[in-house]
């Protein structure tokens, strides 16, 4: 959402999102899965998720990249505690024999006993973003440390997920590929490795649902429901791989809006919008995709 606000000229709102994250980040760096908008804490006992670290750094970089040099400098100094705390925590999490972060709930919002591709990929995006942010802060040693951590994590993802076709869970079945493979591609990470692109291109076949959208993953329950966060994120990634496909996904989303014109979280098997509407993740991914297509 911060990235979408920044791309559309709402820099002050985008900065407010990032500084809110900084206020909500505990000393150990790991965010709650959800926080009340008034900053009073978590609204439920869903617990903490590691991927928030990656999203915070990625979002901060996306916002910084849209700012004028003077405003960018002030912004980066203001959020330096967020950058340092998040980067240090990430580097600590992957400083183990496997090179991967420990198991954590991801966007499936389930307790996980195994490492997931989505969490690992988002943390890679975070470390790459940290290297960029430190470069803009003229911190060459900190930049190099973050970049080295990112490269080590990318290699570990290739070993523990790529060798198996990029499944949802570490060393799982290729048919369980999920949205996590998208986070290994631009605009989330810098490199579009051929094997990742191939896995991403094949993943939609596993995730396609009757109404024409995508489920969160190949092993998701077969209830016929399409999820717009998944579909819109595929549209965004497709802007860098197959622009015609990106337009196709965007048209599908446009055709499945609510009567009020907003995008809901889900679309039922018969094409009826359902659940939360509007949903920020979907709307933001649509805006970012359209922005990419306009370049």
Coordinates of N, CA and C in Angstrom, one line a residue, residues 30 50 53 86-103 115 119-127 145-157 160:
X30 N 10.6 -8.1 15.2 CA 9.6 -9.0 14.6 C 8.2 -8.5 14.9
X50 N 7.4 -13.5 10.5 CA 8.7 -12.9 10.1 C 8.6 -12.1 8.8
X53 N 9.1 -8.2 8.4 CA 10.5 -7.6 8.2 C 10.8 -7.3 6.8
X86 N 15.4 -3.9 11.4 CA 14.9 -4.9 10.5 C 16.0 -5.7 9.8
X87 N 17.0 -5.0 9.3 CA 18.2 -5.7 8.7 C 18.9 -6.5 9.6
X88 N 19.2 -6.0 10.8 CA 20.0 -6.8 11.8 C 19.2 -8.1 12.2
X89 N 17.9 -7.9 12.3 CA 17.1 -9.1 12.7 C 17.1 -10.1 11.6
X90 N 16.9 -9.6 10.4 CA 16.9 -10.6 9.2 C 18.3 -11.3 9.1
X91 N 19.3 -10.6 9.2 CA 20.7 -11.3 9.1 C 20.8 -12.3 10.2
X92 N 20.3 -12.0 11.4 CA 20.4 -13.0 12.5 C 19.6 -14.2 12.2
X93 N 18.4 -14.0 11.6 CA 17.5 -15.1 11.3 C 18.0 -16.1 10.3
X94 N 18.8 -15.6 9.4 CA 19.4 -16.5 8.3 C 20.8 -16.9 8.6
X95 N 21.3 -16.6 9.8 CA 22.7 -16.9 10.2 C 22.6 -18.3 10.9
X96 N 22.4 -19.3 10.0 CA 22.4 -20.7 10.5 C 22.9 -21.6 9.4
X97 N 22.9 -22.9 9.7 CA 23.5 -23.8 8.7 C 22.8 -23.9 7.4
X98 N 21.4 -23.8 7.5 CA 20.6 -23.9 6.3 C 20.7 -22.6 5.4
X99 N 20.9 -21.5 6.1 CA 20.8 -20.2 5.4 C 19.4 -19.6 5.2
X100 N 18.4 -20.3 5.8 CA 17.0 -19.9 5.7 C 16.5 -19.5 7.0
X101 N 15.5 -18.6 7.0 CA 14.8 -18.3 8.3 C 14.1 -19.4 8.8
X102 N 13.8 -19.4 10.1 CA 13.0 -20.5 10.8 C 11.6 -20.5 10.3
X103 N 10.8 -21.6 10.5 CA 9.4 -21.6 10.2 C 8.6 -20.5 10.8
X115 N 9.7 -24.5 6.9 CA 9.9 -23.3 6.3 C 9.1 -23.1 5.0
X119 N 7.8 -16.8 2.9 CA 8.5 -16.1 3.9 C 10.0 -15.9 3.5
X120 N 10.6 -17.0 3.0 CA 12.0 -16.8 2.6 C 12.2 -15.8 1.5
X121 N 11.3 -15.8 0.5 CA 11.3 -14.9 -0.6 C 11.1 -13.5 -0.2
X122 N 10.2 -13.2 0.7 CA 9.9 -11.8 1.1 C 11.1 -11.3 1.9
X123 N 11.8 -12.2 2.7 CA 12.9 -11.8 3.4 C 14.1 -11.5 2.5
X124 N 14.2 -12.2 1.4 CA 15.2 -11.9 0.4 C 14.9 -10.5 -0.2
X125 N 13.7 -10.2 -0.5 CA 13.3 -8.9 -1.0 C 13.7 -7.8 0.0
X126 N 13.5 -8.2 1.3 CA 13.9 -7.2 2.3 C 15.4 -6.9 2.4
X127 N 16.2 -8.0 2.3 CA 17.6 -7.8 2.4 C 18.2 -7.1 1.2
X145 N 27.2 -5.8 3.7 CA 26.8 -6.8 4.6 C 25.4 -7.3 4.2
X146 N 24.4 -6.4 4.0 CA 23.1 -6.7 3.6 C 23.1 -7.5 2.2
X147 N 23.9 -7.0 1.3 CA 23.9 -7.6 0.0 C 24.5 -9.1 0.1
X148 N 25.5 -9.2 0.9 CA 26.1 -10.6 1.1 C 25.0 -11.5 1.8
X149 N 24.3 -11.0 2.7 CA 23.2 -11.8 3.3 C 22.1 -12.2 2.3
X150 N 21.8 -11.2 1.4 CA 20.8 -11.5 0.4 C 21.3 -12.6 -0.5
X151 N 22.5 -12.5 -0.9 CA 23.1 -13.5 -1.9 C 23.1 -14.9 -1.2
X152 N 23.4 -15.0 0.0 CA 23.5 -16.2 0.7 C 22.0 -16.8 0.9
X153 N 21.1 -15.9 1.1 CA 19.7 -16.4 1.2 C 19.2 -16.9 -0.1
X154 N 19.5 -16.1 -1.2 CA 19.1 -16.6 -2.5 C 19.6 -17.9 -2.8
X155 N 20.9 -18.2 -2.5 CA 21.5 -19.5 -2.8 C 20.8 -20.6 -2.0
X156 N 20.4 -20.3 -0.7 CA 19.7 -21.3 0.1 C 18.3 -21.6 -0.4
X157 N 17.7 -20.5 -0.9 CA 16.3 -20.8 -1.5 C 16.4 -21.7 -2.7
X160 N 17.1 -25.3 -1.3 CA 16.0 -26.0 -0.5 C 14.6 -25.9 -1.1

